PDB file of C-alpha atoms in Angstrom:
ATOM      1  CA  UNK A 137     -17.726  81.002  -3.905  1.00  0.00           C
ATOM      2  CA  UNK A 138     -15.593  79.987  -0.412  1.00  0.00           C
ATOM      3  CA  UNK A 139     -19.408  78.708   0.779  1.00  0.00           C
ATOM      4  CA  UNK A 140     -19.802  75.366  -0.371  1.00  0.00           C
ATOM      5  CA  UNK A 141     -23.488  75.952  -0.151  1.00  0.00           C
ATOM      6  CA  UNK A 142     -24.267  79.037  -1.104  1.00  0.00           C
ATOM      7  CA  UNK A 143     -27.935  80.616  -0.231  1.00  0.00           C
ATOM      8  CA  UNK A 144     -30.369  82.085  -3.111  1.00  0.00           C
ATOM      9  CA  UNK A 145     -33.489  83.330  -2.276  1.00  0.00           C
ATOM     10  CA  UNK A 146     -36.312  82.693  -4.512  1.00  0.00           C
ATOM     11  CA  UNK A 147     -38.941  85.069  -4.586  1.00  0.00           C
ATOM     12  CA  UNK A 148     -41.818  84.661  -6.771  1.00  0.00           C
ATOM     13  CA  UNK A 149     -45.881  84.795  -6.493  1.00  0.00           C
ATOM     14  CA  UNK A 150     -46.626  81.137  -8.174  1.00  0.00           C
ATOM     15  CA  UNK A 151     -46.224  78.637  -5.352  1.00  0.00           C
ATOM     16  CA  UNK A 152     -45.706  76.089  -8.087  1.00  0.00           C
ATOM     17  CA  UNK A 153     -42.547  77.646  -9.752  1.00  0.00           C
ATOM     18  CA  UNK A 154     -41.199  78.252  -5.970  1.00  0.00           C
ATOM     19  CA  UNK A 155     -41.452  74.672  -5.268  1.00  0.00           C
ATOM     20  CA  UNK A 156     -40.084  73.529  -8.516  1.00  0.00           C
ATOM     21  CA  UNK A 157     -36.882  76.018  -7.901  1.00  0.00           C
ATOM     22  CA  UNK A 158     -36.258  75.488  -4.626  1.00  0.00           C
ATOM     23  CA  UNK A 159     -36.390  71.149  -5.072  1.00  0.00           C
ATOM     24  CA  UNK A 160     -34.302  71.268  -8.363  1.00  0.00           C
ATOM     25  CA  UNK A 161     -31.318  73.883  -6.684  1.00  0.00           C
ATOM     26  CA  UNK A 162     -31.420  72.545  -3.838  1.00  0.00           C
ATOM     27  CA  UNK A 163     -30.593  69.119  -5.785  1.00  0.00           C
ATOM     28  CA  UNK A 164     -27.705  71.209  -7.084  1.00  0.00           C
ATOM     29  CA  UNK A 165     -25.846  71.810  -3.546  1.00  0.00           C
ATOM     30  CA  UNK A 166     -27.862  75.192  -2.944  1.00  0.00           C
ATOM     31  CA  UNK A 167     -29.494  76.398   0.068  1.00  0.00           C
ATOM     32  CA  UNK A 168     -32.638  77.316  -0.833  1.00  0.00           C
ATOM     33  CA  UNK A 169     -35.680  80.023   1.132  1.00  0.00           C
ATOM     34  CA  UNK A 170     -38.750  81.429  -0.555  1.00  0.00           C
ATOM     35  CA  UNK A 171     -40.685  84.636  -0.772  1.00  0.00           C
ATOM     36  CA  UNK A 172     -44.289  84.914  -1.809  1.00  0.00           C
ATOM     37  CA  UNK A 173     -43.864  88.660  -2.869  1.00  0.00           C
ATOM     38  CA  UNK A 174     -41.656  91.749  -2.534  1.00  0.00           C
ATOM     39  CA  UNK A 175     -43.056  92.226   1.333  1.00  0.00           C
ATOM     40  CA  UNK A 176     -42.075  88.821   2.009  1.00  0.00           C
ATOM     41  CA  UNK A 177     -38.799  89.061   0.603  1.00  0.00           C
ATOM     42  CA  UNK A 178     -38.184  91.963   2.559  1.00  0.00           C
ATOM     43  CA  UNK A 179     -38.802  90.415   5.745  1.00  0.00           C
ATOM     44  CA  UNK A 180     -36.744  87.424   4.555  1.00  0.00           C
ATOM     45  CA  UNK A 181     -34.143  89.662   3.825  1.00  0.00           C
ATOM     46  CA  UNK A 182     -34.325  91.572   6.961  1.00  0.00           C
ATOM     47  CA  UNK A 183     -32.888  88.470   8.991  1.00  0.00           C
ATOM     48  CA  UNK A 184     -31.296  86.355   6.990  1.00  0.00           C
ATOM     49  CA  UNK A 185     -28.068  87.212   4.410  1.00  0.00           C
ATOM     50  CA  UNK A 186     -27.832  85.804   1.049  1.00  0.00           C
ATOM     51  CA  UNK A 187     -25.148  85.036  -2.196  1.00  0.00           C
ATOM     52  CA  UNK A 188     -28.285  85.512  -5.046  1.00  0.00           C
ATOM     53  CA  UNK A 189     -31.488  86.708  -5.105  1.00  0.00           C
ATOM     54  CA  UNK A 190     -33.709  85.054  -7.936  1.00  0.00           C
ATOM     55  CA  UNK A 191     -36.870  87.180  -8.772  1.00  0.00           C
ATOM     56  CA  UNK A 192     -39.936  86.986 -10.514  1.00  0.00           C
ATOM     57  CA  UNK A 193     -40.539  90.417 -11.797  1.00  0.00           C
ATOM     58  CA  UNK A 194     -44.288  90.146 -12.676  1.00  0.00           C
ATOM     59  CA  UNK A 195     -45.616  89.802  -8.896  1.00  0.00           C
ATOM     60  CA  UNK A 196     -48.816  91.879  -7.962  1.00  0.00           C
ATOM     61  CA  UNK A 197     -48.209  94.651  -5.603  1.00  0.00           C
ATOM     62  CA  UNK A 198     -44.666  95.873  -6.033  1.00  0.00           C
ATOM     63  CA  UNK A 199     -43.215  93.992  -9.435  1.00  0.00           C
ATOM     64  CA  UNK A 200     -39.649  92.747  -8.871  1.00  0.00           C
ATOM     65  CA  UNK A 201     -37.922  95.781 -10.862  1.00  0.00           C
ATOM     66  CA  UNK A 202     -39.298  98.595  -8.496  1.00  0.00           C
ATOM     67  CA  UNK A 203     -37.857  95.873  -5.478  1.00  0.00           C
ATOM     68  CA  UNK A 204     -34.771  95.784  -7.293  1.00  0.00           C
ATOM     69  CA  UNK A 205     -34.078  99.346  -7.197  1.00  0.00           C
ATOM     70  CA  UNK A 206     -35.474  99.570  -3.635  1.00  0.00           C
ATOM     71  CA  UNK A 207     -32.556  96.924  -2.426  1.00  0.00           C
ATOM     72  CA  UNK A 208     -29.745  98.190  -4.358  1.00  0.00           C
ATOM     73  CA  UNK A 209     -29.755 101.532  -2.021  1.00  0.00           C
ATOM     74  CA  UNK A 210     -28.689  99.128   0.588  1.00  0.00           C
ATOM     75  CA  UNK A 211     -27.732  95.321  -0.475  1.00  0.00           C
ATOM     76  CA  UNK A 212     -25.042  94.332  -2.557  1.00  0.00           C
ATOM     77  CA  UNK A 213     -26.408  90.941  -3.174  1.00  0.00           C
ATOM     78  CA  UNK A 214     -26.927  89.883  -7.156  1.00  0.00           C
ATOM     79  CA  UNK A 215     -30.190  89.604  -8.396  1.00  0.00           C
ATOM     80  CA  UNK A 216     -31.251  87.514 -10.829  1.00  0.00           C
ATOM     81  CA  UNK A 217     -34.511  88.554 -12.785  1.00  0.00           C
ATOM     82  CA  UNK A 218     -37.262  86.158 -13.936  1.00  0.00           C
ATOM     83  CA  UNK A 219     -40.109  87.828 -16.615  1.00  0.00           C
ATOM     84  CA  UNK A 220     -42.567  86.301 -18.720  1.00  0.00           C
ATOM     85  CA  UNK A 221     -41.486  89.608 -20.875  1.00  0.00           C
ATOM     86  CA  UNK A 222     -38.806  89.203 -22.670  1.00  0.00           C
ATOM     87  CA  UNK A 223     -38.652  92.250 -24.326  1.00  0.00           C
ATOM     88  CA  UNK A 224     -34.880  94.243 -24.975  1.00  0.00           C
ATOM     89  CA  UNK A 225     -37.034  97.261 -22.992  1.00  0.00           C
ATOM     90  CA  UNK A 226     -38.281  95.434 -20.293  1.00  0.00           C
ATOM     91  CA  UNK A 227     -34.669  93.676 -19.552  1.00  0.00           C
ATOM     92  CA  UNK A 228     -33.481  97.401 -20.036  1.00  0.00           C
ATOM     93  CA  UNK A 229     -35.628  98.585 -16.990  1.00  0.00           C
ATOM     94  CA  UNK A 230     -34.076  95.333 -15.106  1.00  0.00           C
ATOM     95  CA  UNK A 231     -30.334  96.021 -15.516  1.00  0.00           C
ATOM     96  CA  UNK A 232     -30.677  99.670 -14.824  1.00  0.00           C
ATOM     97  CA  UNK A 233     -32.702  98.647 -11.536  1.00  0.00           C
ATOM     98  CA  UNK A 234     -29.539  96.945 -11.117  1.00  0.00           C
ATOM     99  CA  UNK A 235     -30.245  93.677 -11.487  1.00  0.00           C
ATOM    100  CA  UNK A 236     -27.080  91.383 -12.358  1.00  0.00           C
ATOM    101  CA  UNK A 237     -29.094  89.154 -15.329  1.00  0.00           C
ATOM    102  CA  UNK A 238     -31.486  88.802 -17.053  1.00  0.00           C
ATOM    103  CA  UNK A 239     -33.778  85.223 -17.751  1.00  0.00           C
ATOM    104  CA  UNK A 240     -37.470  85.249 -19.836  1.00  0.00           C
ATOM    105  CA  UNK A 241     -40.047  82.439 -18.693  1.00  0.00           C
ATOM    106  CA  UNK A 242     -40.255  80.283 -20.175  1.00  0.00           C
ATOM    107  CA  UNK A 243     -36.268  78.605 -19.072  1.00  0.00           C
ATOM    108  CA  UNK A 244     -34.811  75.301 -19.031  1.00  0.00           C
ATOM    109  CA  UNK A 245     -33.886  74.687 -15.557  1.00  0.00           C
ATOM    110  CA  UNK A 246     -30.640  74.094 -16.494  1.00  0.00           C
ATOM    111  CA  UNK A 247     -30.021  77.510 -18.162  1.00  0.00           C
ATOM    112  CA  UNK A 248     -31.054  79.141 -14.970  1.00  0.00           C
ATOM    113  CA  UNK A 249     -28.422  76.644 -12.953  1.00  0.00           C
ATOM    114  CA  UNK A 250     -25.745  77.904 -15.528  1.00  0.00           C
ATOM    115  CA  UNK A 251     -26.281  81.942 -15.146  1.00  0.00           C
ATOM    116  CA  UNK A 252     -26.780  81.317 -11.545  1.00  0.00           C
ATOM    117  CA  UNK A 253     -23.280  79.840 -11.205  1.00  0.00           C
ATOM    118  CA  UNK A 254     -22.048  82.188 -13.457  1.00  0.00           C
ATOM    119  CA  UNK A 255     -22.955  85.123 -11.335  1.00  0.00           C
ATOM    120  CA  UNK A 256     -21.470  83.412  -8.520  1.00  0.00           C
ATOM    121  CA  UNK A 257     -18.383  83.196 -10.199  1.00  0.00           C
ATOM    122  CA  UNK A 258     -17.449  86.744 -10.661  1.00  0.00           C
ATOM    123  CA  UNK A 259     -18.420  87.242  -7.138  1.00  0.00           C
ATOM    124  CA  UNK A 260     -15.023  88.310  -5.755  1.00  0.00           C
ATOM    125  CA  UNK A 261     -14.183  86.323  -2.945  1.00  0.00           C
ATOM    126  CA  UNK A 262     -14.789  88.394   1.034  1.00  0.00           C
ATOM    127  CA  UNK A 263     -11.942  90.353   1.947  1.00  0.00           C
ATOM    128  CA  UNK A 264     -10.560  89.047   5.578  1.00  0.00           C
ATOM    129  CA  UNK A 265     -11.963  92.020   8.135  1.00  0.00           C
ATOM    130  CA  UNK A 266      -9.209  93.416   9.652  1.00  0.00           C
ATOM    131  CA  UNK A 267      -9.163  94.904  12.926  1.00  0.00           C
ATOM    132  CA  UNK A 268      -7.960  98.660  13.050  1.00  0.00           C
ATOM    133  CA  UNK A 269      -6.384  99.526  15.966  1.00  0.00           C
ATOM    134  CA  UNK A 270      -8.212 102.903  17.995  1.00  0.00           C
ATOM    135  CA  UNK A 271      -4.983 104.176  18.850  1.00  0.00           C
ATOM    136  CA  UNK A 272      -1.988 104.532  17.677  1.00  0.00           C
ATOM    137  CA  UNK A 273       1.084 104.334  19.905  1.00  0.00           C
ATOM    138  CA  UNK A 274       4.596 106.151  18.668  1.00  0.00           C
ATOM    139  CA  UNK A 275       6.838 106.305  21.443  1.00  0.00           C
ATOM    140  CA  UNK A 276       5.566 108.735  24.379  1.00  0.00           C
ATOM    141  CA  UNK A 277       2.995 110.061  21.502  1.00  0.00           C
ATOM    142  CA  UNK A 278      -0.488 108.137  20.566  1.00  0.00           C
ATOM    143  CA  UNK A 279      -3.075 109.244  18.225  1.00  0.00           C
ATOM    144  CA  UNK A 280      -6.730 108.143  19.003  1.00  0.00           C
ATOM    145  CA  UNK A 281      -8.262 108.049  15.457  1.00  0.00           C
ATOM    146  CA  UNK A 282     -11.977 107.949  16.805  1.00  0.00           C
ATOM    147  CA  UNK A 283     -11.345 110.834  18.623  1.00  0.00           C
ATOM    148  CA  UNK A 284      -8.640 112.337  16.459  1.00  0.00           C
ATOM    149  CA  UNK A 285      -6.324 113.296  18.995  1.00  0.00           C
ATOM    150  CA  UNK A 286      -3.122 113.091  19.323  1.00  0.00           C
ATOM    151  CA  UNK A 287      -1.437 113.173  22.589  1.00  0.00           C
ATOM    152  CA  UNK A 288       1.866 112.707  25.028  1.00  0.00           C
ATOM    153  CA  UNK A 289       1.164 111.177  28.154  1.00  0.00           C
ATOM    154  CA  UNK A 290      -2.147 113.156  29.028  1.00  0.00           C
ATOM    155  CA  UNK A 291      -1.419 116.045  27.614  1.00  0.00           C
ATOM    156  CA  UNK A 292      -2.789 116.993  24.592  1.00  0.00           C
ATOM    157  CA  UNK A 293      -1.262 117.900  21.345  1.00  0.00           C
ATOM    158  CA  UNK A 294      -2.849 120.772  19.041  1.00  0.00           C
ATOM    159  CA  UNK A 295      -3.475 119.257  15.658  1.00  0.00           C
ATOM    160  CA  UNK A 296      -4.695 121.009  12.664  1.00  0.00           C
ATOM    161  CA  UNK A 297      -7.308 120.127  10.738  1.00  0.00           C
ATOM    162  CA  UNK A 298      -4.698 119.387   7.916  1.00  0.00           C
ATOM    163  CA  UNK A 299      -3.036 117.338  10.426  1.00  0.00           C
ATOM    164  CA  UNK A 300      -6.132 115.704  11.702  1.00  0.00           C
ATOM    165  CA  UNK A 301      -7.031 114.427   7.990  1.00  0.00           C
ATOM    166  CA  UNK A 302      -3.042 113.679   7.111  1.00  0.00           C
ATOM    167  CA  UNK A 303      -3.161 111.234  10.634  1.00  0.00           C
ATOM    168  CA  UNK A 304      -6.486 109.765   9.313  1.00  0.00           C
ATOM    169  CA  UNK A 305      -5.165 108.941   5.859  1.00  0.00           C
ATOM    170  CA  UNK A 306      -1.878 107.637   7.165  1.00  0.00           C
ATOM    171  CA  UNK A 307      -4.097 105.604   9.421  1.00  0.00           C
ATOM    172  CA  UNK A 308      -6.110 103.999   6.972  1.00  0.00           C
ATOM    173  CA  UNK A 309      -2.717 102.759   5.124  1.00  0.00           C
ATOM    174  CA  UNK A 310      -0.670 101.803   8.008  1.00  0.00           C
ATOM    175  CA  UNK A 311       3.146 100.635   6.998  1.00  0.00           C
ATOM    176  CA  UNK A 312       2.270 101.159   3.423  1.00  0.00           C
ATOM    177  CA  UNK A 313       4.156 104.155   1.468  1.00  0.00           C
ATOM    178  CA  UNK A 314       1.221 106.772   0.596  1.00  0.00           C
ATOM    179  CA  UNK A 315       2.130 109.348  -2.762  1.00  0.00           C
ATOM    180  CA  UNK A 316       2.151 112.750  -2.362  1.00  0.00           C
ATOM    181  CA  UNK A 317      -0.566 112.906  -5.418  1.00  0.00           C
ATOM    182  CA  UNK A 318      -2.757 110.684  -3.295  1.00  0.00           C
ATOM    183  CA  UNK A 319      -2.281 112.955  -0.208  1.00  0.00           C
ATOM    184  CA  UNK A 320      -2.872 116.240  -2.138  1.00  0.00           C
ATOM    185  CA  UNK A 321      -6.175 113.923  -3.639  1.00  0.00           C
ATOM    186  CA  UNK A 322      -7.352 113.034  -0.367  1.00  0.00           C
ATOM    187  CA  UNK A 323      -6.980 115.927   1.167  1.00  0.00           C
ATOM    188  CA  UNK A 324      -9.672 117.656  -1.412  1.00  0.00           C
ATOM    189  CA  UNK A 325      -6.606 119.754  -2.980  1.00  0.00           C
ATOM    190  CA  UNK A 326      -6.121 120.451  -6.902  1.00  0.00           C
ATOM    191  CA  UNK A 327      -2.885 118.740  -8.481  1.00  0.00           C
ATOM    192  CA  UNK A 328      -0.049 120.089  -9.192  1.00  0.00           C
ATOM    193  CA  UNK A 329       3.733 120.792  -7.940  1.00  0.00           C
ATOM    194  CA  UNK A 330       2.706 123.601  -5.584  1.00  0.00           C
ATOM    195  CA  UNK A 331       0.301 121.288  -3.579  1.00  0.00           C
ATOM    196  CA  UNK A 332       2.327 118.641  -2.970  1.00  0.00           C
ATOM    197  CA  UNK A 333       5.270 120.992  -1.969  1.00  0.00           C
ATOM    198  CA  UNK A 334       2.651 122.156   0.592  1.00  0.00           C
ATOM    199  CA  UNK A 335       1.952 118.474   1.955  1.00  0.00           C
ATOM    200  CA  UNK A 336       5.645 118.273   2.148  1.00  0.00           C
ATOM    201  CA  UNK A 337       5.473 121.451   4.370  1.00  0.00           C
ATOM    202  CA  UNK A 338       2.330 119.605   6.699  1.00  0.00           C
ATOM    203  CA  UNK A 339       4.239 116.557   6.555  1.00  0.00           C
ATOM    204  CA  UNK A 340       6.987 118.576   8.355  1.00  0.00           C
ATOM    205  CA  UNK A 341       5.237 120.140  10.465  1.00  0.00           C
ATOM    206  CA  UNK A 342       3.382 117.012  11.332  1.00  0.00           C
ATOM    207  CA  UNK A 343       6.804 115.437  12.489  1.00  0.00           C
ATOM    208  CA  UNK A 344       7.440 118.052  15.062  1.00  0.00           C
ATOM    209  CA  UNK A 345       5.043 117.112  16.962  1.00  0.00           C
ATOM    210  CA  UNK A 346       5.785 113.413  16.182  1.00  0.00           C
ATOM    211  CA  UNK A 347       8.805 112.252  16.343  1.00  0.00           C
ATOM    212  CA  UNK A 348      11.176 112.977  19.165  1.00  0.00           C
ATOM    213  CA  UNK A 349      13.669 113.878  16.545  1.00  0.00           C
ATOM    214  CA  UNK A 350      12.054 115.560  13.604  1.00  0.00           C
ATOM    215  CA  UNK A 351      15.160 115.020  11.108  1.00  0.00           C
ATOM    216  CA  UNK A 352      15.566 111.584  11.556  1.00  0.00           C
ATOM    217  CA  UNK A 353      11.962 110.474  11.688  1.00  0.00           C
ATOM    218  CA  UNK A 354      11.117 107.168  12.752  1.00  0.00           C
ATOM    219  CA  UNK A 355       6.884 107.029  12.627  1.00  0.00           C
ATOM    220  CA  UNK A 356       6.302 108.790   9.953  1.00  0.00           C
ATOM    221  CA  UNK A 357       8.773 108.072   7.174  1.00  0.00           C
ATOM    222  CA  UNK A 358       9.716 108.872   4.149  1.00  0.00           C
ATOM    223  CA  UNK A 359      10.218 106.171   1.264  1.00  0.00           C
ATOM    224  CA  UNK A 360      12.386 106.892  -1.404  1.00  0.00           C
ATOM    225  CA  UNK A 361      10.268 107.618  -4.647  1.00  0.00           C
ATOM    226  CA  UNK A 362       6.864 106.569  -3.376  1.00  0.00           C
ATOM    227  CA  UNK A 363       5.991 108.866  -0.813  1.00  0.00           C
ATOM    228  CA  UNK A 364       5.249 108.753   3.251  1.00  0.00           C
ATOM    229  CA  UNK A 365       4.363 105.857   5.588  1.00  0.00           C
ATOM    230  CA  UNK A 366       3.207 105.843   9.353  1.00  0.00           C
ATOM    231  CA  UNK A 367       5.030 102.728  11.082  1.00  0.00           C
ATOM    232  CA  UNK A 368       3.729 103.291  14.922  1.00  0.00           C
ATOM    233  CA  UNK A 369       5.012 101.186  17.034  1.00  0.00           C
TER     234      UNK A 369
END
C-alpha cells in the first residue's frame, strides 16, 4: 500500500476480541476503529474510508455474510471474514458474499497479520485522478462533452447521435489512437468489415464539421494501422 498506515476496521460483537485486535495491529503500524455490530459498522463506514474490513461473521442481528453482500453493492473495500465455523460451506457462503478471505476462530494473531498484509498486497495501487477537461477546443470549433455539443463561435453544430457517441469515445481517450473494432464495439455495433467501413464513413463525416480542411485533418487523425485519435488543441 502507498499509506504507510493503512486503516482496517474491526467489527465484531465480543468487546474482548476487539480490544485484543485493535492493541496487537495497531502494534503492527495499523490504524485501527471498531464496530460493535453490522449497524455500527455501517455508521462507521458511512464517514470514514478504509483499506480492510475485518469481520466477525457470527454477530447477532445481521451476521457478517448478509453485511458482506449488503457492502459489496457499493464498497470496494476487502473484507476479511472471522467464523468460529470453519466449515468448506460456510467459507463458501463468505467468498460468494464477496468477501476477499477467509480465517476460522480460533487464529494465531500472527496468521491473521500475514493474510491481512497479504490482501493488502494485491491491492493495486490508486490510479492518479485526472482532470477531464468540459470542453474541448479545436480551432474556431469546441465540443462541450457534458452537454454534447459541438459548436463554432455560438453557433451550433448539428451532431448525430453517431457523432455525439464517436465525440464521447474520442473524448474519453484523448491523444491516444482508438481501433476501428473498438469504435464499432463501443458504439453497440456487431463486428465485422461492413461496420467498421461504416465508422470510416461517420468518421468522415465527423471531419466535415471538424476540421477546417476535411482532407488534411488535424483534430481528429488518423494513425497508420491503429486507428483514429482526437488531438484538440
Amino acid at each position: 500500500m502507498s499509506d504507510p498506515h493503512p486503516h482496517l476496521l474491526i467489527v465484531d460483537d465480543d468487546e474482548r476480541i476487539r480490544g485484543l485486535l485493535r492493541k496487537f495491529l495497531a502494534r503492527h503500524g495499523f490504524l485501527v476503529s471498531v464496530a460493535r455490530d453490522a449497524a455500527h459498522a455501517r455508521r462507521v463506514l458511512a464517514g470514514l474510508e478504509f483499506d480492510l474490513i475485518v469481520m466477525d461473521v457470527m454477530m447477532p442481528g445481521e451476521d457478517g455474510v448478509a453485511l458482506t453482500r449488503s457492502l459489496r453493492t457499493s464498497l470496494q473495500t476487502p473484507i476479511l471474514l472471522l467464523t468460529a465455523r470453519g466449515e468448506t460451506e460456510d467459507r463458501i457462503a463468505g467468498l460468494e458474499a464477496g468477501a476477499d478471505d477467509y480465517l476460522p476462530k480460533p487464529f494465531e494473531p500472527k496468521e491473521l497479520l500475514l493474510r491481512i498484509n497479504a490482501i493488502l498486497r494485491r491491492m493495486p495501487d490508486p490510479e492518479p485522478e485526472t482532470v477531464m477537461p468540459k470542453v474541448l477546443q479545436m480551432g474556431p470549433v469546441r465540443f462541450d462533452i457534458e452537454r454534447s455539443e459541438l459548436l463554432r463561435g455560438t453557433d451550433p453544430i448539428r451532431l448525430t447521435a453517431t457523432e455525439v457517441q464517436l465525440m464521447r469515445i474520442f473524448s474519453e481517450h484523448l491523444r491516444q489512437p482508438v481501433t476501428r473494432a473498438k469504435l464499432v464495439e463501443d458504439l453497440g455495433r456487431d463486428r465485422g468489415q461492413a461496420q467498421e467501413r461504416a465508422v470510416d464513413v461517420q468518421i468522415t463525416r465527423l471531419r466535415r464539421k471538424i476540421e477546417s480542411d476535411p482532407k488534411q485533418p488535424r483534430y481528429l487523425q488518423t494513425v497508420r494501422g491503429e486507428g483514429y485519435m482526437l488531438a484538440p488543441d
